[in-house]
Amino acid sequence: METLTCSVAAIRPFKPLKQIQFQRLLTLAEHSLQHRRLARVQRHASTSGPISYEYFRKAREGQDQHAMVASSRSGLSSILLRSEDASTSGERVHPACEPRNPMKKPCSGVPVYVMLPLDSIDPCQNIVNSKHAMSSSLQELKTAGVEGVMMDIWWGIVERDEPGRFEWRGYKELISMVHNHGLKIQAVMSFHQCGGNVGDSCLIPLPKWVVEEIDRNPDLAYTDKGGRRNYEYVSLGSDTLPVLRGRTPLQVYSDYMRSFRNNFKEYLGNCIVEVQVGMGPAGELRYPSYPESNGIWRFPGIGEFQCYDKYMLSSLKGAATAIGRPEWGHAGPHDSGSYNDFPEDTDFFRRDGRWNSYYGEFFLQWYSSLLLAHGERVLSAANDVFRETSIKLSGKVGGIHWHYGSRSHAAELTAGYYNTRFRDGYLPIFSMFGRHCITLNFTCIEMKDSEQPIEARCSPESLVKQVVLAARNVGVCVAGENALPRFDEGAQRQVVANSRLTFEDDPYGAAGTVEPMCAFTFLRMSKTLFQCDNWRQFVSFVMLMREGTVHHDLAEDHKISEIVQTTRMLIKETAAAFT
């Protein structure tokens, strides 16, 4: 029988405590018992499907809502318990798990990183592209006060030709350049293809030998109901199967990260301060439900479910059989429409559609739980590899804001986020991030509702608010990035505002308080960034973020002018060097 234990030591980071705060922490500890029970449900669902038809009946009646909130709320107390245990035992606490007070006021601003071009490394020659332009660009970013850069460490470049043969020479040169300019690095373990997503300007496929394996066994690729195969990322259905030359995809990802760690150990913690772990297309934890390649999907289509490879269908069959409804295990919803439909065009996603039926809840729970289990496995592997280092680990979740205003949130559902008008689908994801001490990286921070097409029922502002509240609730640090390249003042002012959100209606007890983002990554370094007007605006933006203010005084305006004037000639040279 499970028993509830609560250590007074677990609340030490919050001294002194008022009675209401003490009671709240006790409540969180009580909820951790429900969290452990829910975890068993999720583990069962990831292997055998949801546990019972009764569970879905209760979910439909709304009885699972309190349990889900309680589950996520236990994340903070579990982090505190782990941190306290580590501090008393002398064990190193992972940077993302350091105890932090969600009621604190910000003492500093938000560090700004800049994404490097997708093709910073030539995929054929494995060398730094445009070395002169890269070097001068890094110098300008340093002068502007940028903290560092984010770079994709492409699997399709490093392990391109043969399994286990890692060629790091291009990245060794690039990372050395960044280090010499005094900048920090966010390194992205990019296990996905470049090409086929919003903003992809080049093609870097998966390693040749992986593509060959997918050609031999097409079910290693995500598949839609029309049988179309997607080569962006290896299907999570094969995570634990030895389908890649005798290794499982998880073993392949682990070996790749271990080789990265060993080859760049002298930079870890001082220059390379963060590793973002890719978990799906565009590096995001999601299904490739809205591929732009070949015109398959166009904004703001709802996308399609990606569950038709034989491995995922086998899992679906097992889940349906386990609850006594084998007829539900043959395929996904037949009435969910196609990539470019709107919710009301389909019987499944319309206002009172089958997404809210017993069947819909069964399918969506199964579909989202597999994605959650995939994230759990990949992040566990990453933690094992980087456990003895001082770097921070992060994971990315997509900002799917279109059709957010509808009841079903169809575009989020096809991507694997079981988030609807009646259900918070991000709480389970962030609870999982919290268990692994992962920083959340979230997109669409620059967007405003008023800029979106009315018919798409977009609400990026509401989505950001929901995500930040959910992450704050479970003690997960939030970092942001812009979803699209924006150089205008309006977008950058929106980023500044979102980087230190306050919510008067925060249901979790931190109303009216501020907790700034831990970092913001600007998309992306390019010739356009170094154009005169854009550069001045960017320098102003970096200063606002660093200083934690929303406007400049006269001294800061003078400093901006000095920076722009000092870099004027080099900026022209840098812009000209870009092709």
Coordinates of C-alpha atoms in Angstrom, one line a residue:
M1 CA 0.0 0.0 0.0
E2 CA 1.3 3.5 -0.9
T3 CA 1.7 5.9 2.0
L4 CA 2.2 9.6 1.9
T5 CA 5.3 11.1 3.4
C6 CA 6.2 14.8 3.6
S7 CA 9.6 16.1 4.8
V8 CA 9.6 19.5 6.4
A9 CA 13.1 19.8 4.8
A10 CA 11.4 19.9 1.5
I11 CA 10.1 23.4 2.0
R12 CA 13.4 24.9 3.2
P13 CA 14.0 26.9 0.0
F14 CA 10.8 28.9 0.8
K15 CA 11.6 30.1 4.4
P16 CA 10.1 32.0 6.0
L17 CA 6.6 30.6 5.1
K18 CA 3.2 31.9 5.9
Q19 CA 0.6 29.4 6.9
I20 CA -1.1 29.5 3.6
Q21 CA 2.2 28.8 1.8
F22 CA 2.9 25.9 4.1
Q23 CA -0.6 24.4 3.5
R24 CA -0.1 24.8 -0.3
L25 CA 3.1 22.8 -0.2
L26 CA 1.5 20.1 1.9
T27 CA -1.2 19.9 -0.8
L28 CA 1.4 19.6 -3.5
A29 CA 3.0 16.7 -1.6
E30 CA -0.4 15.0 -1.3
H31 CA -0.9 15.4 -5.0
S32 CA 2.4 13.6 -5.6
L33 CA 0.7 10.4 -4.6
Q34 CA -1.9 10.9 -7.3
H35 CA 1.0 11.8 -9.7
R36 CA 2.7 8.4 -9.1
R37 CA -0.6 6.6 -9.8
L38 CA -1.1 8.7 -13.0
A39 CA 2.5 7.9 -14.0
R40 CA 1.7 4.2 -13.9
V41 CA -1.4 4.8 -16.1
Q42 CA 0.8 6.7 -18.6
R43 CA 3.5 3.9 -18.7
H44 CA 0.8 1.3 -19.2
A45 CA -0.8 3.5 -22.0
S46 CA 2.5 3.8 -23.8
T47 CA 2.9 0.1 -24.0
S48 CA -0.5 -1.5 -23.9
G49 CA -2.8 1.4 -24.4
P50 CA -5.2 3.1 -21.9
I51 CA -6.1 1.0 -18.9
S52 CA -9.9 0.8 -19.1
Y53 CA -13.0 2.0 -20.8
E54 CA -14.2 3.3 -17.4
Y55 CA -11.3 5.7 -17.4
F56 CA -12.5 7.3 -20.6
R57 CA -16.1 7.4 -19.3
K58 CA -14.9 9.3 -16.3
A59 CA -12.7 11.6 -18.4
R60 CA -15.7 12.4 -20.6
E61 CA -17.6 13.4 -17.5
G62 CA -14.8 15.7 -16.4
Q63 CA -13.7 13.7 -13.4
D64 CA -10.1 13.4 -14.6
Q65 CA -9.6 17.2 -14.7
H66 CA -8.7 17.5 -11.0
A67 CA -6.4 14.5 -11.2
M68 CA -4.5 16.0 -14.2
V69 CA -4.0 19.3 -12.5
A70 CA -3.0 17.6 -9.3
S71 CA -0.6 15.4 -11.3
S72 CA 1.1 18.4 -12.8
R73 CA 1.2 20.3 -9.5
S74 CA 3.2 17.6 -7.9
G75 CA 6.1 18.4 -10.3
L76 CA 7.3 21.4 -8.2
S77 CA 7.3 19.4 -4.9
S78 CA 9.2 16.5 -6.6
I79 CA 11.8 19.0 -7.8
L80 CA 12.2 20.5 -4.4
L81 CA 12.5 17.0 -2.8
R82 CA 15.2 16.1 -5.3
S83 CA 17.1 19.3 -4.8
E84 CA 16.9 19.0 -1.0
D85 CA 18.1 15.5 -1.1
A86 CA 21.1 16.5 -3.3
S87 CA 22.0 19.4 -1.2
T88 CA 22.1 17.4 2.0
S89 CA 24.0 14.5 0.4
G90 CA 26.6 16.6 -1.4
E91 CA 25.5 15.4 -4.8
R92 CA 25.6 18.0 -7.7
V93 CA 22.2 19.5 -8.5
H94 CA 21.5 19.8 -12.2
P95 CA 21.3 23.5 -13.2
A96 CA 17.7 23.2 -14.3
C97 CA 16.8 21.7 -11.0
E98 CA 18.1 24.4 -8.7
P99 CA 15.5 25.4 -6.2
R100 CA 13.8 28.6 -7.2
N101 CA 11.1 30.7 -5.7
P102 CA 8.2 31.3 -8.1
M103 CA 7.2 34.4 -6.1
K104 CA 10.4 36.2 -6.7
K105 CA 10.8 39.5 -8.5
P106 CA 13.3 39.6 -11.4
C107 CA 16.8 40.8 -10.5
S108 CA 18.1 40.9 -14.0
G109 CA 17.0 40.8 -17.6
V110 CA 16.8 37.9 -20.1
P111 CA 20.0 36.8 -22.0
V112 CA 19.6 36.9 -25.8
Y113 CA 21.0 34.2 -28.1
V114 CA 20.9 34.2 -31.9
M115 CA 20.4 31.2 -34.1
L116 CA 23.1 30.6 -36.7
P117 CA 22.1 29.9 -40.3
L118 CA 20.9 26.3 -40.9
D119 CA 23.7 25.7 -43.3
S120 CA 26.5 27.1 -41.1
I121 CA 28.3 23.8 -41.9
D122 CA 28.4 22.7 -45.5
P123 CA 26.6 19.3 -45.5
C124 CA 28.8 17.9 -48.3
Q125 CA 32.2 19.1 -47.3
N126 CA 31.7 19.3 -43.5
I127 CA 33.4 22.7 -43.3
V128 CA 32.2 26.1 -42.0
N129 CA 30.4 28.0 -44.7
S130 CA 31.4 31.6 -45.5
K131 CA 34.1 31.7 -42.7
H132 CA 34.8 35.4 -43.1
A133 CA 31.1 36.3 -42.9
M134 CA 30.7 34.0 -39.9
S135 CA 33.6 35.5 -38.0
S136 CA 32.6 39.1 -38.6
S137 CA 29.0 38.3 -37.7
L138 CA 30.0 36.7 -34.4
Q139 CA 32.1 39.8 -33.6
E140 CA 29.1 42.1 -34.2
L141 CA 26.8 40.0 -32.1
K142 CA 29.3 40.2 -29.2
T143 CA 29.5 43.9 -29.6
A144 CA 25.7 44.2 -29.5
G145 CA 25.6 42.4 -26.1
V146 CA 24.3 39.1 -27.3
E147 CA 25.0 36.2 -24.8
G148 CA 25.7 33.6 -27.4
V149 CA 24.4 31.6 -30.4
M150 CA 22.3 28.5 -31.0
M151 CA 23.5 26.0 -33.6
D152 CA 22.1 22.9 -35.1
I153 CA 24.4 19.9 -34.7
W154 CA 23.0 18.0 -37.7
W155 CA 22.9 14.2 -37.4
G156 CA 22.7 14.1 -41.2
I157 CA 26.2 15.8 -41.4
V158 CA 28.1 14.2 -38.5
E159 CA 27.1 10.5 -39.0
R160 CA 26.2 10.8 -42.6
D161 CA 27.9 7.9 -44.3
E162 CA 28.2 5.0 -41.9
P163 CA 26.7 4.1 -38.5
G164 CA 29.1 4.9 -35.7
R165 CA 31.5 7.0 -37.9
F166 CA 31.3 10.5 -36.5
E167 CA 32.9 13.4 -38.4
W168 CA 33.1 16.5 -36.2
R169 CA 35.7 18.6 -38.0
G170 CA 33.3 21.2 -39.3
Y171 CA 31.7 21.7 -35.8
K172 CA 35.1 21.7 -34.1
E173 CA 36.1 24.7 -36.3
L174 CA 32.8 26.5 -35.8
I175 CA 32.6 26.0 -32.0
S176 CA 36.2 27.1 -31.7
M177 CA 35.3 30.3 -33.6
V178 CA 32.4 31.0 -31.3
H179 CA 34.5 30.4 -28.2
N180 CA 37.3 32.7 -29.5
H181 CA 34.7 35.5 -29.8
G182 CA 33.6 35.1 -26.2
L183 CA 30.1 33.8 -26.9
K184 CA 28.2 30.9 -25.4
I185 CA 26.6 28.1 -27.3
Q186 CA 23.2 26.4 -27.2
A187 CA 23.8 23.2 -29.1
V188 CA 20.8 21.4 -30.7
M189 CA 21.0 17.7 -31.1
S190 CA 19.2 17.8 -34.5
F191 CA 18.0 14.3 -35.2
H192 CA 15.6 15.5 -37.8
Q193 CA 15.8 16.5 -41.5
C194 CA 16.3 20.1 -42.4
G195 CA 13.8 20.9 -45.2
G196 CA 10.1 20.6 -45.2
N197 CA 9.3 22.9 -42.3
V198 CA 8.5 26.6 -41.9
G199 CA 11.7 28.7 -42.6
D200 CA 13.8 25.8 -43.8
S201 CA 16.1 27.3 -46.4
C202 CA 18.3 24.3 -47.3
L203 CA 18.1 20.5 -47.4
I204 CA 20.0 18.4 -44.9
P205 CA 18.5 14.9 -44.9
L206 CA 18.9 12.2 -42.3
P207 CA 22.1 10.2 -42.6
K208 CA 22.4 8.2 -45.9
W209 CA 22.5 4.9 -44.1
V210 CA 19.3 5.8 -42.1
V211 CA 17.5 6.8 -45.3
E212 CA 18.6 3.4 -46.9
E213 CA 17.1 1.6 -43.9
I214 CA 13.8 3.6 -44.3
D215 CA 13.8 2.8 -48.0
R216 CA 14.1 -0.9 -47.1
N217 CA 11.5 -0.7 -44.3
P218 CA 9.2 2.3 -45.1
D219 CA 7.4 1.7 -41.7
L220 CA 10.3 3.4 -40.0
A221 CA 8.9 6.7 -41.3
Y222 CA 5.8 8.5 -40.0
T223 CA 2.8 7.7 -42.2
D224 CA -0.5 9.4 -42.8
K225 CA -3.8 7.7 -43.6
G226 CA -3.1 8.1 -47.3
G227 CA 0.1 6.1 -47.0
R228 CA 2.4 9.1 -47.5
R229 CA 5.7 8.5 -45.8
N230 CA 7.5 11.4 -44.0
Y231 CA 11.3 11.2 -43.8
E232 CA 11.8 14.1 -41.4
Y233 CA 12.3 12.0 -38.3
V234 CA 12.3 8.3 -37.5
S235 CA 8.9 7.1 -36.3
L236 CA 8.6 6.8 -32.5
G237 CA 6.9 3.5 -33.1
S238 CA 10.3 1.9 -33.6
D239 CA 12.1 3.6 -30.6
T240 CA 13.0 0.4 -28.9
L241 CA 13.4 -1.9 -31.9
P242 CA 16.9 -2.8 -33.4
V243 CA 15.9 -1.5 -36.8
L244 CA 19.0 0.7 -37.6
R245 CA 21.8 -1.7 -38.4
G246 CA 21.3 -3.7 -35.2
R247 CA 20.7 -0.7 -33.0
T248 CA 17.5 0.9 -31.8
P249 CA 16.9 4.6 -32.6
L250 CA 17.3 5.4 -28.9
Q251 CA 20.7 3.7 -28.9
V252 CA 21.7 5.6 -32.0
Y253 CA 20.7 8.9 -30.4
S254 CA 22.6 8.0 -27.2
D255 CA 25.7 7.1 -29.1
Y256 CA 25.6 10.4 -31.0
M257 CA 25.2 12.5 -27.9
R258 CA 27.9 10.6 -26.2
S259 CA 30.3 11.2 -29.1
F260 CA 29.4 14.9 -29.0
R261 CA 30.1 15.0 -25.2
N262 CA 33.5 13.3 -25.6
N263 CA 34.6 15.4 -28.5
F264 CA 33.7 18.7 -27.0
K265 CA 34.3 18.0 -23.3
E266 CA 36.7 21.0 -22.9
Y267 CA 33.9 23.4 -23.9
L268 CA 31.1 21.9 -21.8
G269 CA 29.9 24.2 -19.1
N270 CA 32.0 27.2 -20.1
C271 CA 31.3 27.8 -23.8
I272 CA 28.6 25.1 -24.5
V273 CA 26.2 25.9 -21.7
E274 CA 23.0 24.2 -23.0
V275 CA 22.1 21.1 -25.1
Q276 CA 18.7 21.1 -26.6
V277 CA 17.5 17.5 -27.3
G278 CA 15.7 17.0 -30.6
M279 CA 12.6 14.8 -30.2
G280 CA 10.8 15.2 -33.5
P281 CA 10.4 17.3 -36.7
A282 CA 12.0 20.8 -36.4
G283 CA 13.6 19.4 -33.2
E284 CA 10.2 19.7 -31.5
L285 CA 8.4 17.1 -29.4
R286 CA 5.5 16.5 -31.8
Y287 CA 4.3 14.5 -34.8
P288 CA 5.1 15.8 -38.4
S289 CA 1.4 16.6 -38.8
Y290 CA 1.8 19.8 -41.0
P291 CA 4.7 19.2 -43.5
E292 CA 5.2 22.1 -45.9
S293 CA 7.3 20.1 -48.4
N294 CA 5.8 19.7 -51.8
G295 CA 2.8 21.8 -50.8
I296 CA 1.3 19.0 -48.7
W297 CA 0.2 21.4 -46.0
R298 CA -0.6 25.1 -46.1
F299 CA -1.3 27.4 -43.1
P300 CA -3.8 27.3 -41.4
G301 CA -4.8 23.7 -42.2
I302 CA -5.5 21.3 -39.4
G303 CA -3.0 18.7 -40.5
E304 CA -3.3 14.9 -40.3
F305 CA -2.7 12.2 -37.7
Q306 CA 0.7 10.4 -38.3
C307 CA 0.0 6.9 -36.9
Y308 CA -0.2 4.6 -39.9
D309 CA 3.1 2.8 -39.8
K310 CA 2.9 -0.8 -38.8
Y311 CA 4.5 -0.2 -35.4
M312 CA 2.1 2.4 -34.3
L313 CA -0.9 0.5 -35.7
S314 CA 0.2 -2.5 -33.7
S315 CA 0.3 -0.4 -30.6
L316 CA -3.2 1.0 -31.4
K317 CA -4.5 -2.5 -31.9
G318 CA -3.1 -3.6 -28.5
A319 CA -4.6 -0.5 -26.8
A320 CA -8.1 -1.1 -28.3
T321 CA -8.0 -4.8 -27.4
A322 CA -7.0 -4.0 -23.8
I323 CA -10.2 -2.0 -23.2
G324 CA -12.5 -4.5 -25.0
R325 CA -13.0 -2.4 -28.1
P326 CA -10.9 -4.2 -30.8
E327 CA -12.8 -2.4 -33.6
W328 CA -11.1 0.8 -32.6
G329 CA -7.7 -0.6 -33.3
H330 CA -7.6 -0.9 -37.0
A331 CA -6.9 2.8 -37.9
G332 CA -7.2 6.4 -36.8
P333 CA -10.4 8.4 -37.2
H334 CA -11.8 8.0 -40.7
D335 CA -13.6 11.4 -40.5
S336 CA -10.7 13.7 -39.4
G337 CA -10.4 15.3 -42.8
S338 CA -7.2 16.2 -44.6
Y339 CA -4.2 18.5 -44.2
N340 CA -5.8 21.7 -45.4
D341 CA -9.3 21.4 -43.9
F342 CA -10.7 23.5 -41.2
P343 CA -12.2 21.9 -38.0
E344 CA -15.8 22.5 -39.1
D345 CA -15.1 20.7 -42.4
T346 CA -14.8 17.4 -40.5
D347 CA -17.1 15.3 -38.4
F348 CA -14.3 14.5 -36.0
F349 CA -13.1 18.0 -35.2
R350 CA -16.2 20.1 -35.6
R351 CA -17.7 21.8 -32.6
D352 CA -19.6 18.8 -31.3
G353 CA -17.6 16.2 -33.2
R354 CA -16.3 12.8 -32.3
W355 CA -13.1 14.3 -30.7
N356 CA -15.3 14.7 -27.6
S357 CA -16.8 11.1 -27.7
Y358 CA -15.7 8.0 -25.9
Y359 CA -13.9 6.9 -29.0
G360 CA -12.3 10.3 -29.6
E361 CA -11.0 10.4 -26.0
F362 CA -9.6 6.8 -26.3
F363 CA -7.7 7.6 -29.6
L364 CA -6.4 11.0 -28.5
Q365 CA -5.2 9.7 -25.2
W366 CA -3.4 6.8 -26.9
Y367 CA -1.9 9.1 -29.6
S368 CA -0.6 11.7 -27.2
S369 CA 0.6 9.2 -24.6
L370 CA 2.9 7.6 -27.2
L371 CA 4.4 11.0 -27.9
L372 CA 4.9 11.6 -24.2
A373 CA 6.5 8.2 -23.7
H374 CA 8.9 9.0 -26.6
G375 CA 9.9 12.2 -25.0
E376 CA 10.5 10.4 -21.7
R377 CA 12.8 7.9 -23.4
V378 CA 14.8 10.4 -25.3
L379 CA 15.2 12.7 -22.3
S380 CA 16.2 9.9 -20.1
A381 CA 18.9 8.9 -22.6
A382 CA 20.1 12.5 -22.7
N383 CA 20.3 12.8 -18.9
D384 CA 22.3 9.6 -18.8
V385 CA 24.8 10.9 -21.3
F386 CA 25.3 14.4 -19.8
R387 CA 24.8 13.5 -16.1
E388 CA 28.4 14.3 -15.1
T389 CA 28.5 17.6 -16.9
S390 CA 27.3 21.1 -15.7
I391 CA 25.4 21.9 -18.9
K392 CA 21.7 22.6 -18.9
L393 CA 19.3 20.3 -21.0
S394 CA 16.3 21.7 -22.8
G395 CA 13.5 20.5 -25.0
K396 CA 11.3 22.3 -27.6
V397 CA 7.5 22.3 -27.9
G398 CA 5.9 23.7 -31.0
G399 CA 3.7 26.8 -30.8
I400 CA 0.6 25.6 -32.7
H401 CA -1.6 28.6 -32.3
W402 CA -4.0 28.2 -35.3
H403 CA -7.5 27.0 -34.5
Y404 CA -6.7 27.6 -30.8
G405 CA -10.0 29.4 -30.6
S406 CA -12.0 26.3 -31.6
R407 CA -13.3 23.8 -29.1
S408 CA -11.2 20.9 -30.4
H409 CA -7.9 22.7 -31.1
A410 CA -7.6 20.4 -34.1
A411 CA -4.1 21.4 -35.2
E412 CA -2.7 20.7 -31.8
L413 CA -4.4 17.3 -31.6
T414 CA -2.9 16.1 -34.9
A415 CA 0.5 17.2 -33.7
G416 CA 0.1 15.1 -30.5
Y417 CA -0.9 17.7 -28.0
Y418 CA -4.1 16.6 -26.4
N419 CA -5.2 20.1 -25.6
T420 CA -8.8 21.2 -26.0
R421 CA -11.3 23.7 -24.7
F422 CA -11.9 21.3 -21.8
R423 CA -8.5 19.7 -21.2
D424 CA -5.0 21.1 -20.6
G425 CA -2.7 19.0 -22.8
Y426 CA 0.6 20.8 -21.8
L427 CA 0.5 19.9 -18.1
P428 CA 1.6 16.2 -18.7
I429 CA 4.3 17.3 -21.0
F430 CA 5.8 19.9 -18.7
S431 CA 5.5 17.5 -15.7
M432 CA 7.6 15.1 -17.7
F433 CA 10.1 17.9 -18.4
G434 CA 10.2 18.6 -14.7
R435 CA 11.0 15.0 -13.8
H436 CA 14.1 15.2 -16.1
C437 CA 15.1 18.8 -15.1
I438 CA 14.5 20.0 -18.7
T439 CA 14.1 23.7 -19.6
L440 CA 11.2 24.3 -21.9
N441 CA 11.9 26.1 -25.2
F442 CA 8.7 27.5 -26.7
T443 CA 8.0 29.4 -29.9
C444 CA 5.6 32.1 -31.3
I445 CA 6.7 34.5 -28.5
E446 CA 6.7 37.4 -30.9
M447 CA 3.1 36.9 -32.2
K448 CA 0.0 39.0 -31.5
D449 CA -3.6 37.8 -32.0
S450 CA -4.4 40.9 -33.9
E451 CA -1.9 40.0 -36.7
Q452 CA -3.5 36.7 -37.5
P453 CA -6.2 35.9 -40.0
I454 CA -9.6 35.9 -38.4
E455 CA -10.8 32.7 -40.1
A456 CA -7.9 30.7 -38.6
R457 CA -9.1 31.5 -35.1
C458 CA -5.5 31.9 -34.0
S459 CA -4.5 33.0 -30.5
P460 CA -0.8 32.9 -29.9
E461 CA -1.1 35.2 -26.9
S462 CA -3.6 32.9 -25.2
L463 CA -1.4 29.9 -26.0
V464 CA 1.7 31.5 -24.6
K465 CA -0.2 32.4 -21.4
Q466 CA -1.4 28.8 -21.0
V467 CA 2.1 27.4 -21.6
V468 CA 3.8 29.8 -19.2
L469 CA 1.3 29.2 -16.5
A470 CA 1.5 25.4 -16.9
A471 CA 5.3 25.5 -16.8
R472 CA 5.4 27.8 -13.8
N473 CA 3.0 25.5 -12.0
V474 CA 5.4 22.5 -12.2
G475 CA 8.6 24.5 -11.6
V476 CA 9.9 24.3 -15.2
C477 CA 12.0 27.1 -16.5
V478 CA 10.8 28.7 -19.8
A479 CA 12.9 29.9 -22.6
G480 CA 11.5 31.4 -25.8
E481 CA 12.1 32.0 -29.5
N482 CA 10.3 33.7 -32.3
A483 CA 8.6 31.3 -34.7
L484 CA 9.2 33.5 -37.8
P485 CA 12.0 35.9 -38.8
R486 CA 10.9 39.3 -37.5
F487 CA 13.0 42.5 -37.4
D488 CA 10.3 45.1 -36.7
E489 CA 9.9 47.0 -33.5
G490 CA 6.3 45.6 -32.9
A491 CA 7.4 42.0 -32.8
Q492 CA 10.4 42.7 -30.6
R493 CA 8.3 44.7 -28.2
Q494 CA 6.0 41.8 -27.9
V495 CA 8.9 39.5 -27.1
V496 CA 10.1 41.9 -24.4
A497 CA 6.6 41.9 -22.9
N498 CA 6.2 38.1 -23.1
S499 CA 9.7 37.6 -21.6
R500 CA 8.4 38.8 -18.2
L501 CA 4.8 37.9 -18.1
T502 CA 2.6 38.7 -15.2
F503 CA -0.9 37.2 -14.7
E504 CA -3.4 38.6 -12.4
D505 CA -5.6 35.5 -12.8
D506 CA -2.8 32.9 -12.1
P507 CA -4.8 30.0 -10.5
Y508 CA -1.6 28.6 -9.0
G509 CA -0.9 31.2 -6.4
A510 CA 1.6 33.6 -8.1
A511 CA -0.8 36.3 -9.3
G512 CA 0.8 39.6 -10.1
T513 CA 4.3 38.3 -9.8
V514 CA 7.0 38.3 -12.4
E515 CA 9.4 35.4 -13.3
P516 CA 11.4 36.3 -16.4
M517 CA 12.3 33.8 -19.1
C518 CA 15.7 32.1 -18.6
A519 CA 16.7 33.0 -22.1
F520 CA 15.4 34.1 -25.5
T521 CA 16.8 32.9 -28.9
F522 CA 16.4 35.2 -31.9
L523 CA 15.6 33.7 -35.3
R524 CA 18.0 34.1 -37.1
M525 CA 21.4 35.5 -38.1
S526 CA 21.2 36.5 -41.8
K527 CA 22.0 39.3 -44.2
T528 CA 18.7 40.9 -43.4
L529 CA 19.6 41.2 -39.7
F530 CA 22.7 43.3 -40.6
Q531 CA 20.9 45.8 -42.7
C532 CA 21.3 49.2 -41.1
D533 CA 17.7 49.8 -39.7
N534 CA 17.3 46.2 -38.7
W535 CA 20.6 46.2 -36.9
R536 CA 19.8 49.4 -34.9
Q537 CA 16.5 47.9 -33.9
F538 CA 18.1 44.6 -32.9
V539 CA 20.8 46.4 -30.7
S540 CA 17.9 48.2 -29.0
F541 CA 16.0 45.0 -28.5
V542 CA 19.0 43.2 -26.9
M543 CA 19.6 46.0 -24.5
L544 CA 15.9 46.0 -23.4
M545 CA 16.1 42.3 -22.8
R546 CA 19.3 42.4 -20.9
E547 CA 18.3 45.4 -18.7
G548 CA 14.9 44.0 -17.9
T549 CA 13.1 47.2 -19.0
V550 CA 10.4 48.1 -21.5
H551 CA 11.9 51.4 -22.7
H552 CA 15.2 53.2 -22.9
D553 CA 16.4 56.3 -21.1
L554 CA 18.6 58.9 -22.7
A555 CA 21.9 57.2 -21.6
E556 CA 20.8 53.9 -23.1
D557 CA 19.8 55.6 -26.4
H558 CA 23.2 57.2 -26.5
K559 CA 24.9 53.8 -25.9
I560 CA 22.8 52.2 -28.7
S561 CA 23.9 55.0 -31.1
E562 CA 27.6 54.4 -30.1
I563 CA 27.3 50.6 -30.8
V564 CA 25.7 51.2 -34.1
Q565 CA 28.2 53.8 -35.1
T566 CA 31.2 51.7 -34.0
T567 CA 30.0 48.7 -36.0
R568 CA 28.8 50.6 -39.0
M569 CA 31.6 49.7 -41.4
L570 CA 31.9 46.1 -40.3
I571 CA 28.1 45.7 -40.6
K572 CA 28.3 46.7 -44.2
E573 CA 31.1 44.3 -44.8
T574 CA 29.2 41.5 -43.0
A575 CA 26.0 42.1 -44.9
A576 CA 28.0 42.0 -48.2
A577 CA 29.7 38.7 -47.2
F578 CA 26.4 36.9 -46.9
T579 CA 25.3 35.2 -50.1

